[in-house]
Structure formats: C-alpha cells, structure tokens
PDB file of C-alpha atoms and ligand atoms in Angstrom:
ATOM      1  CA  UNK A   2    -108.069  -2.046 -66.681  1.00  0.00           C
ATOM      2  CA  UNK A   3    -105.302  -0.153 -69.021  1.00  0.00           C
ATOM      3  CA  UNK A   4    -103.824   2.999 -68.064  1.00  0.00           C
ATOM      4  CA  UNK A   5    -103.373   6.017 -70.564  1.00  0.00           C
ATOM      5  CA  UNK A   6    -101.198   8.643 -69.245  1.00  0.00           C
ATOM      6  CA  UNK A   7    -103.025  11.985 -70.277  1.00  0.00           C
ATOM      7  CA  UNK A   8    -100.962  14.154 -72.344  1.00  0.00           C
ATOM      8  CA  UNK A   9     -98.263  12.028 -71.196  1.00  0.00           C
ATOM      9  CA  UNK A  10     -96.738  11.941 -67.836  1.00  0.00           C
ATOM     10  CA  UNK A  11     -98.338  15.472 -67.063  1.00  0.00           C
ATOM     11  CA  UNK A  12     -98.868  15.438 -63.873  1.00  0.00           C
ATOM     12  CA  UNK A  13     -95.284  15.903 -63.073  1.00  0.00           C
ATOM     13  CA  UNK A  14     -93.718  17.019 -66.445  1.00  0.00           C
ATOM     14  CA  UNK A  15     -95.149  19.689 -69.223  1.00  0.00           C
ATOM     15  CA  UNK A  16     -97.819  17.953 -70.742  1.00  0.00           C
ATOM     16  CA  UNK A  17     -97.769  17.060 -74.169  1.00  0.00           C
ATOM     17  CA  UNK A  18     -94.075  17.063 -74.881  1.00  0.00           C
ATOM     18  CA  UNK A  19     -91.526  14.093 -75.700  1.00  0.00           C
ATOM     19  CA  UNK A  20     -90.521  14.442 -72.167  1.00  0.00           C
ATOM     20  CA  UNK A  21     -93.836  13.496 -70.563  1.00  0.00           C
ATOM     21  CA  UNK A  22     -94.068  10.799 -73.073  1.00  0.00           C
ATOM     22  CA  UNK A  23     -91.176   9.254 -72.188  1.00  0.00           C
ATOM     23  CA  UNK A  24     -91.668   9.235 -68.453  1.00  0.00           C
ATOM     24  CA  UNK A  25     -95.185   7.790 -69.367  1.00  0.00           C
ATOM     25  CA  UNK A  26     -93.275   4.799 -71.275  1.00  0.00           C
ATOM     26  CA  UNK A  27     -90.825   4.811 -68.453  1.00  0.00           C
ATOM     27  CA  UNK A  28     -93.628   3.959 -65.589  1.00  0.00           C
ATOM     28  CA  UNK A  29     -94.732   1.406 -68.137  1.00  0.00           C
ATOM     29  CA  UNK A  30     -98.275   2.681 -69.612  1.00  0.00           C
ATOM     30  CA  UNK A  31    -100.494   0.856 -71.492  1.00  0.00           C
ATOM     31  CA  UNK A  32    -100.678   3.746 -73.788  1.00  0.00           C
ATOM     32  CA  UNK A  33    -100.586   7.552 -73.942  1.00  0.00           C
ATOM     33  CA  UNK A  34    -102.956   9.805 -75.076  1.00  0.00           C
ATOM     34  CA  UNK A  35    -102.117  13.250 -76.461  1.00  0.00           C
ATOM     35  CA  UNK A  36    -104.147  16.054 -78.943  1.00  0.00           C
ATOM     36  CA  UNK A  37    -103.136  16.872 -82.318  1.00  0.00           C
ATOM     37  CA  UNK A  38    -103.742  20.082 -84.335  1.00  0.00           C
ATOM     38  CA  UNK A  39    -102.586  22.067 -87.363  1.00  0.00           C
ATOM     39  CA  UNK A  40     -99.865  24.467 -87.692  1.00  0.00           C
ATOM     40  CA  UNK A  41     -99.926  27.541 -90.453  1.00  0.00           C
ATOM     41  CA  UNK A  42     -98.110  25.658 -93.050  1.00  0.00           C
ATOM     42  CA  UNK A  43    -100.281  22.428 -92.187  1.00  0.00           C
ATOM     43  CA  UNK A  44     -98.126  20.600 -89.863  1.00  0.00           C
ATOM     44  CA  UNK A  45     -98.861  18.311 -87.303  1.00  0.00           C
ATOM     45  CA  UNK A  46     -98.616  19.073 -83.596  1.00  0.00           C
ATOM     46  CA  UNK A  47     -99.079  18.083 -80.467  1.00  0.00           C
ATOM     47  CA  UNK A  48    -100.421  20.850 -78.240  1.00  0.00           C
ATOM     48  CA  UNK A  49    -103.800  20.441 -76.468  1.00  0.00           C
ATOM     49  CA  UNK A  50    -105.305  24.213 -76.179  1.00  0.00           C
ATOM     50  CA  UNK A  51    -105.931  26.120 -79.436  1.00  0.00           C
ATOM     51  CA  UNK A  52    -103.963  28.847 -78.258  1.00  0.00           C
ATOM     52  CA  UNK A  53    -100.203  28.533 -77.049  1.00  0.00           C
ATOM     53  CA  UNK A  54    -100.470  31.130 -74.021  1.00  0.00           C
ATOM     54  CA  UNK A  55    -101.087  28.888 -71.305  1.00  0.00           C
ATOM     55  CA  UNK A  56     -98.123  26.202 -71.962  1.00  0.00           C
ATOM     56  CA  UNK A  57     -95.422  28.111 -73.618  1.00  0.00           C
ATOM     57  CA  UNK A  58     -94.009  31.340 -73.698  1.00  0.00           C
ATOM     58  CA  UNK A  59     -95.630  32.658 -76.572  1.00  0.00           C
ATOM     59  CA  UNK A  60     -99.137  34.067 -77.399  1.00  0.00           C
ATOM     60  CA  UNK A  61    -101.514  33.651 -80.068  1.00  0.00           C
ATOM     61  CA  UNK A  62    -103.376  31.044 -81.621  1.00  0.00           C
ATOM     62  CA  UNK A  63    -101.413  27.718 -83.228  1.00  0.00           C
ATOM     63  CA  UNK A  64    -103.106  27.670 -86.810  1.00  0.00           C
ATOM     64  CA  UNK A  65    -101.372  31.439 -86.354  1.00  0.00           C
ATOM     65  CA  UNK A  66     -97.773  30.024 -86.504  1.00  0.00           C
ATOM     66  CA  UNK A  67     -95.894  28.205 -89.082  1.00  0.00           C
ATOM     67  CA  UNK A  68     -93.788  24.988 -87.546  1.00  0.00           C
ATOM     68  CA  UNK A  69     -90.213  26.854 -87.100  1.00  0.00           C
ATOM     69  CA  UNK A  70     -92.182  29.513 -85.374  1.00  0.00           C
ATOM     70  CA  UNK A  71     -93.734  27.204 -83.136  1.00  0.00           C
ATOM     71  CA  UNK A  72     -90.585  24.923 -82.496  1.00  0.00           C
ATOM     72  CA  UNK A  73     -89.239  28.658 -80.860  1.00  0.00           C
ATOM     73  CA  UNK A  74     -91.261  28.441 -77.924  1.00  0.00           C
ATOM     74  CA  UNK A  75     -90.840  26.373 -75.279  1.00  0.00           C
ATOM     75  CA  UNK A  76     -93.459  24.225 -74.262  1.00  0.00           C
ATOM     76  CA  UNK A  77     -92.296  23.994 -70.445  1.00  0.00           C
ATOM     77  CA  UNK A  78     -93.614  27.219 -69.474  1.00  0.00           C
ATOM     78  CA  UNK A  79     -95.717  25.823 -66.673  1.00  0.00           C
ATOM     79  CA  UNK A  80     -92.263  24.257 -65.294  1.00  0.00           C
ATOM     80  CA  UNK A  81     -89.993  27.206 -65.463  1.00  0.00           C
ATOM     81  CA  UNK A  82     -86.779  26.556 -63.295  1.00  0.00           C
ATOM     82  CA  UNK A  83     -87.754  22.650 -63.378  1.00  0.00           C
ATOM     83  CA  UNK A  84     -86.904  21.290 -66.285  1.00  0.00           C
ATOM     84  CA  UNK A  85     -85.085  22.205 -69.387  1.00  0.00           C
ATOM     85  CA  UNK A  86     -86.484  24.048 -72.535  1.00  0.00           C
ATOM     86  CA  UNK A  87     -89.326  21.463 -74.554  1.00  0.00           C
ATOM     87  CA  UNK A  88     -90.295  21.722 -77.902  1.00  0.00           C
ATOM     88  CA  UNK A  89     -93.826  21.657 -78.995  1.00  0.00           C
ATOM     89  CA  UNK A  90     -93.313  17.653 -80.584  1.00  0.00           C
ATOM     90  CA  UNK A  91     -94.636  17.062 -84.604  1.00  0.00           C
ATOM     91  CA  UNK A  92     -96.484  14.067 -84.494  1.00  0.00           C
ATOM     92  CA  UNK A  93     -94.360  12.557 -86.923  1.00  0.00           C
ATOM     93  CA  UNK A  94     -91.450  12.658 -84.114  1.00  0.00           C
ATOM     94  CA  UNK A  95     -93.983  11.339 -81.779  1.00  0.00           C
ATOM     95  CA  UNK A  96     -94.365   8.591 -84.324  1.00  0.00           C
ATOM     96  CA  UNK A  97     -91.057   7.860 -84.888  1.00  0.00           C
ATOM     97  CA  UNK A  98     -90.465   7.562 -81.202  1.00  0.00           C
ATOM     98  CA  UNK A  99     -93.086   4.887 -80.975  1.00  0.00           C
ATOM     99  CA  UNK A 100     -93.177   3.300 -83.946  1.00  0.00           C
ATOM    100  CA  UNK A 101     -91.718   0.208 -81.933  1.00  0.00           C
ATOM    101  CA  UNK A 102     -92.815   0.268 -78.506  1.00  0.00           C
ATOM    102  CA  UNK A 103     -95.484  -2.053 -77.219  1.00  0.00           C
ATOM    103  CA  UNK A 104     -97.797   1.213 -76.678  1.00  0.00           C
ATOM    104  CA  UNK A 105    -101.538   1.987 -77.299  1.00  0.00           C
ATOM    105  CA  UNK A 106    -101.846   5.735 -78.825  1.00  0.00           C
ATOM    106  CA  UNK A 107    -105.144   7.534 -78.253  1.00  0.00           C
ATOM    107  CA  UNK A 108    -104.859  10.710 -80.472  1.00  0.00           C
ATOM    108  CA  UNK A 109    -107.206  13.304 -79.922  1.00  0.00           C
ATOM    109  CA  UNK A 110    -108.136  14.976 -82.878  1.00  0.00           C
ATOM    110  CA  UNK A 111    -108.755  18.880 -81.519  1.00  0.00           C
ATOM    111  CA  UNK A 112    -111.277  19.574 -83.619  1.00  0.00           C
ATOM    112  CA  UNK A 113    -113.686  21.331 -81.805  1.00  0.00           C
ATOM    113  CA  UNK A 114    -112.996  24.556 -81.863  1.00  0.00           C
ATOM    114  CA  UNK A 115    -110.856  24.826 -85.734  1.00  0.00           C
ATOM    115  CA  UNK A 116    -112.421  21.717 -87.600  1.00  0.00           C
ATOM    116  CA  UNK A 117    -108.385  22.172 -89.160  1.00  0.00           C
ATOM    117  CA  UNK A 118    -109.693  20.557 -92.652  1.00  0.00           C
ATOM    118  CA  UNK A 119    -107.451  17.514 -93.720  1.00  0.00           C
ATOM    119  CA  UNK A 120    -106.385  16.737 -90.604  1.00  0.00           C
ATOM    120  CA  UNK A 121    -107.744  13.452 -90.389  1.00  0.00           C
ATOM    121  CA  UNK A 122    -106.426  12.543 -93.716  1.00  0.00           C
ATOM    122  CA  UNK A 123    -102.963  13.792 -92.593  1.00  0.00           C
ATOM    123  CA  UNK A 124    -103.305  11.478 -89.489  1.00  0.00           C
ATOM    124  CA  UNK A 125    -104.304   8.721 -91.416  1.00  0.00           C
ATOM    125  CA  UNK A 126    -101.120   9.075 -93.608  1.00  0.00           C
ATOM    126  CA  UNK A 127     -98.666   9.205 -90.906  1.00  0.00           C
ATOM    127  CA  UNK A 128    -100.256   5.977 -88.853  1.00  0.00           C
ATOM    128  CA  UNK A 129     -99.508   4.575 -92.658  1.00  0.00           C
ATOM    129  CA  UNK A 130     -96.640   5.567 -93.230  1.00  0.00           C
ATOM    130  CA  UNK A 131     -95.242   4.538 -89.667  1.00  0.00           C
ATOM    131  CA  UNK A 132     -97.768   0.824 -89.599  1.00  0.00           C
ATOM    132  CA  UNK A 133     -99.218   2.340 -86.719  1.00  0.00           C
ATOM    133  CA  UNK A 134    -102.929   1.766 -87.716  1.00  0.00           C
ATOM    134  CA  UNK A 135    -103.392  -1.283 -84.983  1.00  0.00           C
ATOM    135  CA  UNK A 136    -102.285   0.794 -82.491  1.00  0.00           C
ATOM    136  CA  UNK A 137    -104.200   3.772 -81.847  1.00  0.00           C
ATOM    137  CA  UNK A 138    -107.453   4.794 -80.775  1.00  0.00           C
ATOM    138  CA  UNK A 139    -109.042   8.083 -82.804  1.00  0.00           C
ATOM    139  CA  UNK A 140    -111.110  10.152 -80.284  1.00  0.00           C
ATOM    140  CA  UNK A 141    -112.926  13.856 -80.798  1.00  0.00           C
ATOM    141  CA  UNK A 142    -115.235  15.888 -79.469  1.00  0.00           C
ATOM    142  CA  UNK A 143    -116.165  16.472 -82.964  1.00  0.00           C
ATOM    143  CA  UNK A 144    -118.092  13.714 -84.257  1.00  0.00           C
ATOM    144  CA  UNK A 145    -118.602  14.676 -87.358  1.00  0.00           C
ATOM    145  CA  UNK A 146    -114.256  14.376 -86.998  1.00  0.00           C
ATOM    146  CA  UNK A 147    -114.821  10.918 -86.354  1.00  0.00           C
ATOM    147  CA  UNK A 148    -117.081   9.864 -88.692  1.00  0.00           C
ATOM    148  CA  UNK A 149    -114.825  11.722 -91.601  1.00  0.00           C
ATOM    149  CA  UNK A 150    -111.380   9.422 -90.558  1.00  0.00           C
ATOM    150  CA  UNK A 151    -114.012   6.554 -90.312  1.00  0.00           C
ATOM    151  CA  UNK A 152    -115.177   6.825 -94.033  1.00  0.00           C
ATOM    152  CA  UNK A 153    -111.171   6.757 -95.148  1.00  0.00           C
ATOM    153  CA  UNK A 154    -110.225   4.425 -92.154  1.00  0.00           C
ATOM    154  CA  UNK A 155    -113.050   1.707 -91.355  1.00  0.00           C
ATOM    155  CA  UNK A 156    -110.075  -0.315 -89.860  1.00  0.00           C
ATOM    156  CA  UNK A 157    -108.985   1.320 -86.979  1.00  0.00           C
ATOM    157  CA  UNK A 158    -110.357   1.940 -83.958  1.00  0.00           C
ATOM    158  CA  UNK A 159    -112.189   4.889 -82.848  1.00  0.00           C
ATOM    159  CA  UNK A 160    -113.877   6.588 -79.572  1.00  0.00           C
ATOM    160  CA  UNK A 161    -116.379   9.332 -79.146  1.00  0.00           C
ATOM    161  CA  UNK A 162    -115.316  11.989 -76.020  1.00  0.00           C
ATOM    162  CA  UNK A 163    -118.120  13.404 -74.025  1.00  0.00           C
ATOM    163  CA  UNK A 164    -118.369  15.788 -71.346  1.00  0.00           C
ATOM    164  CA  UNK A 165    -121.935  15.694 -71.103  1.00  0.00           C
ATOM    165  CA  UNK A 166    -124.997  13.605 -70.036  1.00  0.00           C
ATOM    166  CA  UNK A 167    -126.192  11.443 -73.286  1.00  0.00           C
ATOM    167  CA  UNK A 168    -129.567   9.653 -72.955  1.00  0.00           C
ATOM    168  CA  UNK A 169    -128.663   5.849 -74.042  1.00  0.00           C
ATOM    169  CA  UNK A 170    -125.092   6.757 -75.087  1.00  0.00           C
ATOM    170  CA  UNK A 171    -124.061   3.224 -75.760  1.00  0.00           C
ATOM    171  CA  UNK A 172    -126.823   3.448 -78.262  1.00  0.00           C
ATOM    172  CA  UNK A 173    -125.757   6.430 -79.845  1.00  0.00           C
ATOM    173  CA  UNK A 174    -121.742   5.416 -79.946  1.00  0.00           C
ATOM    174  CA  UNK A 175    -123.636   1.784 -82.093  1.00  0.00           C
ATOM    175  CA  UNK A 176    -125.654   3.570 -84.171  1.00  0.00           C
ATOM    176  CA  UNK A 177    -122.357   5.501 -85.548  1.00  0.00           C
ATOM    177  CA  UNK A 178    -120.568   2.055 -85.551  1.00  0.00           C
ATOM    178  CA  UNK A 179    -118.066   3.111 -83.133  1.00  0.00           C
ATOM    179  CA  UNK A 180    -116.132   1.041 -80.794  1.00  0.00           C
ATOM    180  CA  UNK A 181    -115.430   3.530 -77.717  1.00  0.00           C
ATOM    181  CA  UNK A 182    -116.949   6.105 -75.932  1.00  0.00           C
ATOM    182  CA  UNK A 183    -114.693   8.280 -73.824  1.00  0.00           C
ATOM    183  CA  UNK A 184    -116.395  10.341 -71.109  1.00  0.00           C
ATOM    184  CA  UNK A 185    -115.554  12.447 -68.381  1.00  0.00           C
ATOM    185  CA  UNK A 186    -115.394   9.824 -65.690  1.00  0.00           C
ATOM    186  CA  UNK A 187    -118.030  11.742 -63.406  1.00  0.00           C
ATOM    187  CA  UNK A 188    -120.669  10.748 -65.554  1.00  0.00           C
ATOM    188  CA  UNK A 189    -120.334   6.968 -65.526  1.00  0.00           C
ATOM    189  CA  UNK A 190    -122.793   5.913 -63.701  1.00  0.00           C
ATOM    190  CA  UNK A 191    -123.918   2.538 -62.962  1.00  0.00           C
ATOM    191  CA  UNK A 192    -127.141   3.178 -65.264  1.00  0.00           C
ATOM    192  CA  UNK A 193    -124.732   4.717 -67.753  1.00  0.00           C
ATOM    193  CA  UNK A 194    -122.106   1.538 -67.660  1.00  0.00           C
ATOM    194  CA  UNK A 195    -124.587  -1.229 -68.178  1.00  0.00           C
ATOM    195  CA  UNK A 196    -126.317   0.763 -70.861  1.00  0.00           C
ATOM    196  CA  UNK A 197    -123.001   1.300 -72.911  1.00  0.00           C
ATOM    197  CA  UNK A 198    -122.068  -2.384 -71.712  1.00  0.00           C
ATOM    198  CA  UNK A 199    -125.111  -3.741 -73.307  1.00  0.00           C
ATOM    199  CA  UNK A 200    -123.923  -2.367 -76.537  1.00  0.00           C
ATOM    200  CA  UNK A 201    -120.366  -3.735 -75.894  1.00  0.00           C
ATOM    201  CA  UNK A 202    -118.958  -0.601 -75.918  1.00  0.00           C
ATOM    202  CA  UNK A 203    -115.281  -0.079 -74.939  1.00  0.00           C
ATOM    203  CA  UNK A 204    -115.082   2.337 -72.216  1.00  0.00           C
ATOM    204  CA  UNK A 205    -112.280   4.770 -71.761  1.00  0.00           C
ATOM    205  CA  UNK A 206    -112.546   7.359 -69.743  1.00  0.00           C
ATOM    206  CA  UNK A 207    -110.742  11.032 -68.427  1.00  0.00           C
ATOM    207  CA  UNK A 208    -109.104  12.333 -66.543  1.00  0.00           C
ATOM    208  CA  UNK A 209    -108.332  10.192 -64.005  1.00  0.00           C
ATOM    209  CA  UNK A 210    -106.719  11.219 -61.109  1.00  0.00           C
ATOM    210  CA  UNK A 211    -107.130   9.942 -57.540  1.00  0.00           C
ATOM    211  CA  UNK A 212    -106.638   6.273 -56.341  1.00  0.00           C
ATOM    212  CA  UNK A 213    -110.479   6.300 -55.090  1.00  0.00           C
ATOM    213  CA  UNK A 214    -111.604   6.928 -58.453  1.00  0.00           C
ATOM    214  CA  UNK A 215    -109.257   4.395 -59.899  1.00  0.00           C
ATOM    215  CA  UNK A 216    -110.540   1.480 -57.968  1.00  0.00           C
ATOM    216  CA  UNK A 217    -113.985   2.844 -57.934  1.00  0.00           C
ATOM    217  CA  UNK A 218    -113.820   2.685 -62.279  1.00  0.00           C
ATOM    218  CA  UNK A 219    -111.945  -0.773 -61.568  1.00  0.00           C
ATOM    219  CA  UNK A 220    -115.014  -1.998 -59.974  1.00  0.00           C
ATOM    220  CA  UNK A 221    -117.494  -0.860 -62.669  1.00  0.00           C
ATOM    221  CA  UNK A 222    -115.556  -3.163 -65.297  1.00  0.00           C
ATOM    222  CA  UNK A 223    -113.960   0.625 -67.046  1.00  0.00           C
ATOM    223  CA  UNK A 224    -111.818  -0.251 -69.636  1.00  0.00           C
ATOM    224  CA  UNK A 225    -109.316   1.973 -69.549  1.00  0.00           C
ATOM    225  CA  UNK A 226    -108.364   5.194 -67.507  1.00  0.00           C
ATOM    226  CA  UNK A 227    -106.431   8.040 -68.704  1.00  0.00           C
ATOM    227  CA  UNK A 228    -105.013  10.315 -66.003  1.00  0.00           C
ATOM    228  CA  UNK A 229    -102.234  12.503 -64.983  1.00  0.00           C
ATOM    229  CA  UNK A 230    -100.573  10.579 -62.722  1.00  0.00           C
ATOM    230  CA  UNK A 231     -99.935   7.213 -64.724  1.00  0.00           C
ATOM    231  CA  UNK A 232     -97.502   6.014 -61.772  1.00  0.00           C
ATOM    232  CA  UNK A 233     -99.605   6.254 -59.231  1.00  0.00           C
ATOM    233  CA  UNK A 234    -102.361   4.560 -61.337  1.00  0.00           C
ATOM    234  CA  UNK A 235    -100.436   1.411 -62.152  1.00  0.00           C
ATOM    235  CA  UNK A 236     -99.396   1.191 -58.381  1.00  0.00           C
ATOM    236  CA  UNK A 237    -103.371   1.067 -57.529  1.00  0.00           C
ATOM    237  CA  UNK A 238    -103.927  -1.383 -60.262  1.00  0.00           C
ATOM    238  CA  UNK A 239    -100.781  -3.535 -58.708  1.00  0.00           C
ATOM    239  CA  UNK A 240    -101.622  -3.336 -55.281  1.00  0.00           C
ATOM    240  CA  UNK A 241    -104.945  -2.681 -54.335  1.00  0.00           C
ATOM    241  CA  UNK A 242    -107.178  -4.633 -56.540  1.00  0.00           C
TER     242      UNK A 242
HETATM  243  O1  G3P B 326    -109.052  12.331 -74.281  1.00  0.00           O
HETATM  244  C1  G3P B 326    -109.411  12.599 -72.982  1.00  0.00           C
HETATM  245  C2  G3P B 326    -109.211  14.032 -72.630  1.00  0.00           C
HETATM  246  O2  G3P B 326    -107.931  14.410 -73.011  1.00  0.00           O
HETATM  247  C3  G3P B 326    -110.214  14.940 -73.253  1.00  0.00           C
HETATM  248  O3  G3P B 326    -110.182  16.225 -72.726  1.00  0.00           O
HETATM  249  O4  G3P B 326    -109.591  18.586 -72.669  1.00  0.00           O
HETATM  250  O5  G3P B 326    -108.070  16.945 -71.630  1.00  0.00           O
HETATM  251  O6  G3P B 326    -108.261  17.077 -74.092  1.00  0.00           O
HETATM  252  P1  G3P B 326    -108.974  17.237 -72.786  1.00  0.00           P
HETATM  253 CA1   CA B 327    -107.029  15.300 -74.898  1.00  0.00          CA
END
C-alpha cells in the first residue's frame, strides 16, 4: 500500500508549503498530494481553502490576490512561534523541487468552488514543461475538471474524489474511463471495495490518520493512503503488517 502525505507533512508542519513537502520526502513517501488554484494574475498555487484566512495571516479570497501579494503572507499562521515564516509555494517551484525525485504527485485540482478556467491547461503545461506527466495523479471534486484535463491529457493518470455514498462507484469511475477513485476512507466498505475492485479501479483514499485505519485499509487491498501523519504511516506499513 503507498503512502501520500496530505498536503505534505501536515500533521506536524503548515500544510501545503515547501516545508511540509520536504519533511514528507524526508520520511520517504511514496508521493505527496497537495491542491492547486489560481491567483489574480493567473498563477499557480498551492493553497488548499479558497480563502487564505485560515492558514496565513491575511484575509480574503486567493483569485482576490495577484502572486507578489500572496507571496506577502505567510503561510505558517497555524504554527506561529514554531517555525519560521512560509511562503504560499507556485507550483512551478513545487515542480522544480521534484522534477527529480522518485515521488508520485497527486494534484488536486480545487475546482469546486471557482471552476478557475484554464487551470487544467496550465497544469498540463507545467507537468510538460518539467516531464512530469508519468508522475502524477489528477484528482477533483469537479468532474467535469477531470474530464476537461482528460480530453487534452488522455495519457496521464487521473482519480475522481468523493465524499459521498455512490451507488456502483467503480462503475461510474469506468464509464468516465478513469483509473482512480479517491474517497473519504469512511465510506469504503467491503461492498464498496469489491465493487470498485471488479472494475479494477485504483483506490486511493483520504485522509488517513490513525494506525487502526491504516492496517484496517491494508487489509481491504487499498491502494494507497494519504494522511497527515506520513511517518507514522510508513512505520505501520514496516512493522505491523
Ligand atoms: O485528495 C484528498 C483530499 O485532500 C481531499 O480533500 O479537502 O483535504 O482537499 P481535501
Ligand atoms: Ca486536497
């Protein structure tokens, strides 16, 4: 079973900055997952809510602020007094900082709330630019997200997020020609894992964070887990199965 650290390392450093990434690398990840979005001036960057209140020390929405704006705040507001100022991360320095590690990337297109129009395009030409296209999984809660990178990008690899109970899932993710299906990992029941298994569907699933339900998603055959706490993951996966 591989283990994505969730925005990072975030269970012990500010989620979604170069910092948590490289303590995720450090603890030796399979891959990290993190959520992309659109700036003002149509950059991209890595912040998960649509807002900035909750994780810096700013307010207001993201699509509000241009980059230099944004690369003012510090994005280690929730660890004030524990760590040093963090930027907000472009994805472009995220690629650029992985661009040759032996890491799987599952970017999260946040495109549920803004659709942010041309985003998946401007994805797509970044994973080109840097030869990252075999190593990253797409995911949204937007389908319709999905299924627009799919049309430019039949190559690479993609995974549909759920938070909710789907009748015959696995059937659904197949019928959109889709490889993954990420769910909240409360839902995957046995019924629901031999369903999606019968469609070989890749299962990845969030968030992921006590040893019980580690070994408990190790025993259904779960392909991958993505959680906060990536160490204590991979010492599960070492020692108790
Ligand atoms: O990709 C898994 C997970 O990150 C989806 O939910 O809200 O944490 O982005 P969220
Ligand atoms: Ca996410």
């Amino acid at each position: 079973m591989k283990n994505f650290a969730h925005r990072g390392f975030s269970g012990k450093y500010p989620e979604n900055t170069m910092l948590a990434f490289q303590k995720a690398y450090e603890v030796g990840v399979d891959g990290i997952e993190l959520d992309v979005q659109l700036t003002k001036d149509g950059e991209l960057v890595i912040i998960h809510d649509e807002s900035v209140d909750r994780t810096t020390d700013g307010t207001g929405y993201v699509r509000d602020y241009t980059l230099t704006e944004l690369r003012n705040l510090d994005a280690s507001y929730l660890y004030i007094g524990k760590t040093e100022k963090n930027l907000i991360p472009t994805f472009r320095e995220y690629c650029e900082w992985v661009k040759d590690k032996d890491l799987i990337t599952n970017i999260e297109l946040k495109t549920g709330v803004f659709e942010y129009l041309g985003i998946e395009k401007q994805v797509l030409d970044l994973l080109q630019e840097y030869h990252l296209e075999e190593k990253v999984i797409i995911s949204s809660f937007n389908h319709f997200s999905i299924l627009r990178m799919k049309e430019m990008a039949p190559q690479l690899k993609y995974g549909l997020l759920s938070e909710t109970w789907f009748i015959d899932a696995g059937a659904y993710v197949k019928s959109l020609d889709v490889a993954c299906y990420h769910p909240i990992f409360r839902n995957l029941t046995p019924e629901v894992v031999k369903e999606l298994k019968s469609h070989n569907i890749e299962i990845n699933t969030f968030t992921v964070n006590t040893r019980e339900d580690v070994l408990d998603l190790y025993e259904k055959g779960i392909d991958s887990v993505i959680g906060n706490f990536p160490d204590m993951v991979r010492e599960v996966l070492e020692r108790e199965v």
